[in-house]
Amino acid sequence: FLLIFLLGSGALINFTQQTSEEKKDVILENRPEFCKIVIPEADSCFKHTETAPHYRAYQTDISTREKTLLGLVFITTETTPHITGYAGKIKIIVGVDLKGKITKAHIISHSETPRFVRKLNAFMHQFRNKNVQDSFELNNDVDAMTRATVTSRAITQAIKESLELVAAPYLNVQM
């Protein structure tokens, strides 16, 4: 009986933790702060879960109340969950304008070894203004982080594959 109780309690704790994490993500979505991370002009964003989950970022005209689509936002762990870094999943939020150009890529969370990813912000900055048609080849048009090749490759691959899944079909840009 004690073993069953302990196993059941562990499952309940695990379920509660997952539910709290899911609630945290739900609180962020559909709020302008969420999309503003990567598309600062956005004042609203709404999740779409068609083929590839993504958010649509809008700016509202104050006088007419008309919403103008500014771009798309996606989270790589939602679009490419199979891609992992050296120590696990790397959750990245990426904004793309209507022409298919990255406005910003920002790490939300990761489990990578801190001493190997010390220059993570500088690494992420190089994705800004990249276009969906760019090759995203490590050590060609994307400089890898020294001593963090697996992490660099995972981030680059997740962004590239996510762009292919989201930007190409929803923005009608050619790859």
mmCIF file of C-alpha atoms in Angstrom:
data_model
loop_
_atom_site.group_PDB
_atom_site.id
_atom_site.type_symbol
_atom_site.label_atom_id
_atom_site.label_comp_id
_atom_site.label_asym_id
_atom_site.label_seq_id
_atom_site.Cartn_x
_atom_site.Cartn_y
_atom_site.Cartn_z
ATOM 1 C CA PHE A 1 0.000 0.000 0.000
ATOM 2 C CA LEU A 2 2.814 2.415 0.885
ATOM 3 C CA LEU A 3 4.491 1.798 -2.482
ATOM 4 C CA ILE A 4 1.244 2.502 -4.343
ATOM 5 C CA PHE A 5 0.719 5.668 -2.289
ATOM 6 C CA LEU A 6 4.255 6.913 -2.993
ATOM 7 C CA LEU A 7 3.970 6.165 -6.706
ATOM 8 C CA GLY A 8 0.597 7.892 -6.852
ATOM 9 C CA SER A 9 1.901 10.920 -4.952
ATOM 10 C CA GLY A 10 4.860 11.228 -7.327
ATOM 11 C CA ALA A 11 2.560 11.137 -10.323
ATOM 12 C CA LEU A 12 0.331 13.783 -8.747
ATOM 13 C CA ILE A 13 3.306 16.049 -8.011
ATOM 14 C CA ASN A 14 4.605 15.571 -11.558
ATOM 15 C CA PHE A 15 1.151 16.305 -12.995
ATOM 16 C CA THR A 16 0.867 19.440 -10.842
ATOM 17 C CA GLN A 17 4.270 20.679 -12.017
ATOM 18 C CA GLN A 18 3.390 20.122 -15.658
ATOM 19 C CA THR A 19 0.069 21.851 -15.204
ATOM 20 C CA SER A 20 1.759 24.874 -13.589
ATOM 21 C CA GLU A 21 4.212 25.130 -16.506
ATOM 22 C CA GLU A 22 1.371 24.868 -19.010
ATOM 23 C CA LYS A 23 -0.572 27.561 -17.117
ATOM 24 C CA LYS A 24 2.480 29.829 -17.249
ATOM 25 C CA ASP A 25 2.588 29.522 -21.051
ATOM 26 C CA VAL A 26 -1.177 30.103 -21.348
ATOM 27 C CA ILE A 27 -0.881 33.273 -19.252
ATOM 28 C CA LEU A 28 1.717 34.618 -21.699
ATOM 29 C CA GLU A 29 -0.068 33.778 -24.921
ATOM 30 C CA ASN A 30 -2.620 36.190 -26.321
ATOM 31 C CA ARG A 31 -0.977 39.019 -24.364
ATOM 32 C CA PRO A 32 0.988 41.755 -26.084
ATOM 33 C CA GLU A 33 3.990 41.337 -23.756
ATOM 34 C CA PHE A 34 4.524 37.873 -25.185
ATOM 35 C CA CYS A 35 4.941 38.999 -28.786
ATOM 36 C CA LYS A 36 6.665 42.247 -27.790
ATOM 37 C CA ILE A 37 9.704 40.184 -26.826
ATOM 38 C CA VAL A 38 10.436 39.684 -30.520
ATOM 39 C CA ILE A 39 8.120 42.177 -32.279
ATOM 40 C CA PRO A 40 8.179 45.310 -30.089
ATOM 41 C CA GLU A 41 5.503 47.175 -32.099
ATOM 42 C CA ALA A 42 2.865 44.486 -31.426
ATOM 43 C CA ASP A 43 -0.002 45.360 -29.112
ATOM 44 C CA SER A 44 -1.812 42.025 -29.404
ATOM 45 C CA CYS A 45 -1.057 38.474 -30.408
ATOM 46 C CA PHE A 46 -3.200 35.414 -30.892
ATOM 47 C CA LYS A 47 -2.255 31.767 -31.064
ATOM 48 C CA HIS A 48 -3.045 29.706 -34.142
ATOM 49 C CA THR A 49 -2.652 25.953 -34.078
ATOM 50 C CA GLU A 50 -3.074 25.004 -37.690
ATOM 51 C CA THR A 51 -0.357 22.769 -39.144
ATOM 52 C CA ALA A 52 2.421 24.550 -37.245
ATOM 53 C CA PRO A 53 1.594 26.323 -33.975
ATOM 54 C CA HIS A 54 2.392 30.018 -34.072
ATOM 55 C CA TYR A 55 1.164 33.406 -32.903
ATOM 56 C CA ARG A 56 0.073 36.296 -35.086
ATOM 57 C CA ALA A 57 1.282 39.689 -33.879
ATOM 58 C CA TYR A 58 -0.894 42.743 -34.559
ATOM 59 C CA GLN A 59 -0.774 46.489 -34.108
ATOM 60 C CA THR A 60 -4.081 48.304 -33.610
ATOM 61 C CA ASP A 61 -4.777 51.694 -35.176
ATOM 62 C CA ILE A 62 -6.026 53.889 -32.326
ATOM 63 C CA SER A 63 -8.491 55.884 -34.429
ATOM 64 C CA THR A 64 -10.033 53.069 -36.493
ATOM 65 C CA ARG A 65 -9.442 50.127 -34.097
ATOM 66 C CA GLU A 66 -8.322 48.169 -37.157
ATOM 67 C CA LYS A 67 -5.667 45.521 -36.545
ATOM 68 C CA THR A 68 -2.715 45.248 -38.893
ATOM 69 C CA LEU A 69 -0.730 42.031 -39.024
ATOM 70 C CA LEU A 70 2.940 42.769 -38.280
ATOM 71 C CA GLY A 71 4.322 39.261 -38.399
ATOM 72 C CA LEU A 72 4.411 35.807 -36.898
ATOM 73 C CA VAL A 73 5.889 34.571 -33.655
ATOM 74 C CA PHE A 74 6.754 30.973 -32.874
ATOM 75 C CA ILE A 75 8.356 28.952 -30.120
ATOM 76 C CA THR A 76 10.803 26.368 -31.388
ATOM 77 C CA THR A 77 9.865 23.732 -28.798
ATOM 78 C CA GLU A 78 6.308 23.838 -30.167
ATOM 79 C CA THR A 79 7.274 23.685 -33.842
ATOM 80 C CA THR A 80 10.353 21.435 -33.675
ATOM 81 C CA PRO A 81 10.122 19.507 -30.378
ATOM 82 C CA HIS A 82 12.455 16.788 -31.685
ATOM 83 C CA ILE A 83 15.472 19.131 -31.712
ATOM 84 C CA THR A 84 17.482 19.225 -28.505
ATOM 85 C CA GLY A 85 20.726 20.807 -27.408
ATOM 86 C CA TYR A 86 23.509 19.091 -25.517
ATOM 87 C CA ALA A 87 21.561 19.046 -22.234
ATOM 88 C CA GLY A 88 17.951 19.105 -23.411
ATOM 89 C CA LYS A 89 15.368 21.300 -25.074
ATOM 90 C CA ILE A 90 16.149 24.925 -25.817
ATOM 91 C CA LYS A 91 13.002 27.056 -25.803
ATOM 92 C CA ILE A 92 13.397 29.946 -28.245
ATOM 93 C CA ILE A 93 10.842 32.579 -29.215
ATOM 94 C CA VAL A 94 11.313 33.973 -32.720
ATOM 95 C CA GLY A 95 9.599 36.878 -34.473
ATOM 96 C CA VAL A 96 9.332 37.099 -38.269
ATOM 97 C CA ASP A 97 8.054 40.106 -40.223
ATOM 98 C CA LEU A 98 5.723 39.835 -43.224
ATOM 99 C CA LYS A 99 8.650 39.626 -45.657
ATOM 100 C CA GLY A 100 10.107 36.593 -43.881
ATOM 101 C CA LYS A 101 12.878 38.421 -42.049
ATOM 102 C CA ILE A 102 13.657 37.548 -38.417
ATOM 103 C CA THR A 103 12.970 40.510 -36.139
ATOM 104 C CA LYS A 104 14.534 38.822 -33.102
ATOM 105 C CA ALA A 105 15.285 35.393 -31.651
ATOM 106 C CA HIS A 106 15.322 35.132 -27.860
ATOM 107 C CA ILE A 107 16.090 32.212 -25.531
ATOM 108 C CA ILE A 108 13.248 31.649 -23.070
ATOM 109 C CA SER A 109 14.832 28.692 -21.267
ATOM 110 C CA HIS A 110 17.549 26.064 -21.609
ATOM 111 C CA SER A 111 19.504 23.481 -19.613
ATOM 112 C CA GLU A 112 22.851 23.934 -21.355
ATOM 113 C CA THR A 113 26.057 24.105 -19.311
ATOM 114 C CA PRO A 114 26.495 27.808 -18.383
ATOM 115 C CA ARG A 115 30.264 27.896 -18.843
ATOM 116 C CA PHE A 116 29.903 26.706 -22.448
ATOM 117 C CA VAL A 117 27.150 29.125 -23.428
ATOM 118 C CA ARG A 118 28.572 32.306 -21.904
ATOM 119 C CA LYS A 119 28.211 34.163 -25.202
ATOM 120 C CA LEU A 120 24.652 33.030 -25.840
ATOM 121 C CA ASN A 121 23.243 36.566 -26.254
ATOM 122 C CA ALA A 122 25.861 37.456 -28.867
ATOM 123 C CA PHE A 123 25.177 34.174 -30.637
ATOM 124 C CA MET A 124 21.423 34.845 -30.721
ATOM 125 C CA HIS A 125 21.909 38.410 -31.991
ATOM 126 C CA GLN A 126 23.264 37.141 -35.319
ATOM 127 C CA PHE A 127 19.829 35.722 -36.266
ATOM 128 C CA ARG A 128 18.281 39.210 -36.354
ATOM 129 C CA ASN A 129 17.537 40.273 -39.950
ATOM 130 C CA LYS A 130 18.207 36.800 -41.358
ATOM 131 C CA ASN A 131 15.699 35.864 -44.030
ATOM 132 C CA VAL A 132 13.860 32.568 -44.419
ATOM 133 C CA GLN A 133 15.790 32.058 -47.659
ATOM 134 C CA ASP A 134 19.186 32.196 -45.902
ATOM 135 C CA SER A 135 21.031 28.889 -45.601
ATOM 136 C CA PHE A 136 21.432 28.867 -41.791
ATOM 137 C CA GLU A 137 24.606 26.804 -42.107
ATOM 138 C CA LEU A 138 26.783 26.636 -39.025
ATOM 139 C CA ASN A 139 30.214 28.193 -39.613
ATOM 140 C CA ASN A 140 29.063 29.503 -42.987
ATOM 141 C CA ASP A 141 26.438 32.181 -42.356
ATOM 142 C CA VAL A 142 25.995 31.420 -38.639
ATOM 143 C CA ASP A 143 29.035 31.577 -36.348
ATOM 144 C CA ALA A 144 29.056 28.770 -33.772
ATOM 145 C CA MET A 145 29.811 29.344 -30.104
ATOM 146 C CA THR A 146 33.277 28.059 -29.191
ATOM 147 C CA ARG A 147 33.069 24.836 -27.160
ATOM 148 C CA ALA A 148 29.284 24.691 -27.677
ATOM 149 C CA THR A 149 28.909 23.211 -31.149
ATOM 150 C CA VAL A 150 26.002 20.927 -30.242
ATOM 151 C CA THR A 151 24.096 23.832 -28.687
ATOM 152 C CA SER A 152 24.898 26.110 -31.639
ATOM 153 C CA ARG A 153 23.763 23.459 -34.117
ATOM 154 C CA ALA A 154 20.524 22.766 -32.206
ATOM 155 C CA ILE A 155 19.559 26.443 -32.004
ATOM 156 C CA THR A 156 20.346 27.045 -35.668
ATOM 157 C CA GLN A 157 18.492 23.916 -36.807
ATOM 158 C CA ALA A 158 15.443 24.670 -34.632
ATOM 159 C CA ILE A 159 15.155 28.203 -35.996
ATOM 160 C CA LYS A 160 15.656 27.115 -39.620
ATOM 161 C CA GLU A 161 13.180 24.202 -39.476
ATOM 162 C CA SER A 162 10.627 26.307 -37.611
ATOM 163 C CA LEU A 163 10.907 29.039 -40.241
ATOM 164 C CA GLU A 164 10.242 26.440 -42.922
ATOM 165 C CA LEU A 165 7.160 25.204 -41.068
ATOM 166 C CA VAL A 166 5.727 28.593 -40.110
ATOM 167 C CA ALA A 167 6.975 31.451 -42.275
ATOM 168 C CA ALA A 168 7.001 29.728 -45.639
ATOM 169 C CA PRO A 169 3.353 28.581 -45.673
ATOM 170 C CA TYR A 170 1.767 31.404 -43.651
ATOM 171 C CA LEU A 171 3.676 34.300 -45.176
ATOM 172 C CA ASN A 172 3.797 32.790 -48.675
ATOM 173 C CA VAL A 173 7.532 33.301 -48.987
ATOM 174 C CA GLN A 174 9.656 31.045 -51.156
ATOM 175 C CA MET A 175 12.311 28.904 -49.524
#
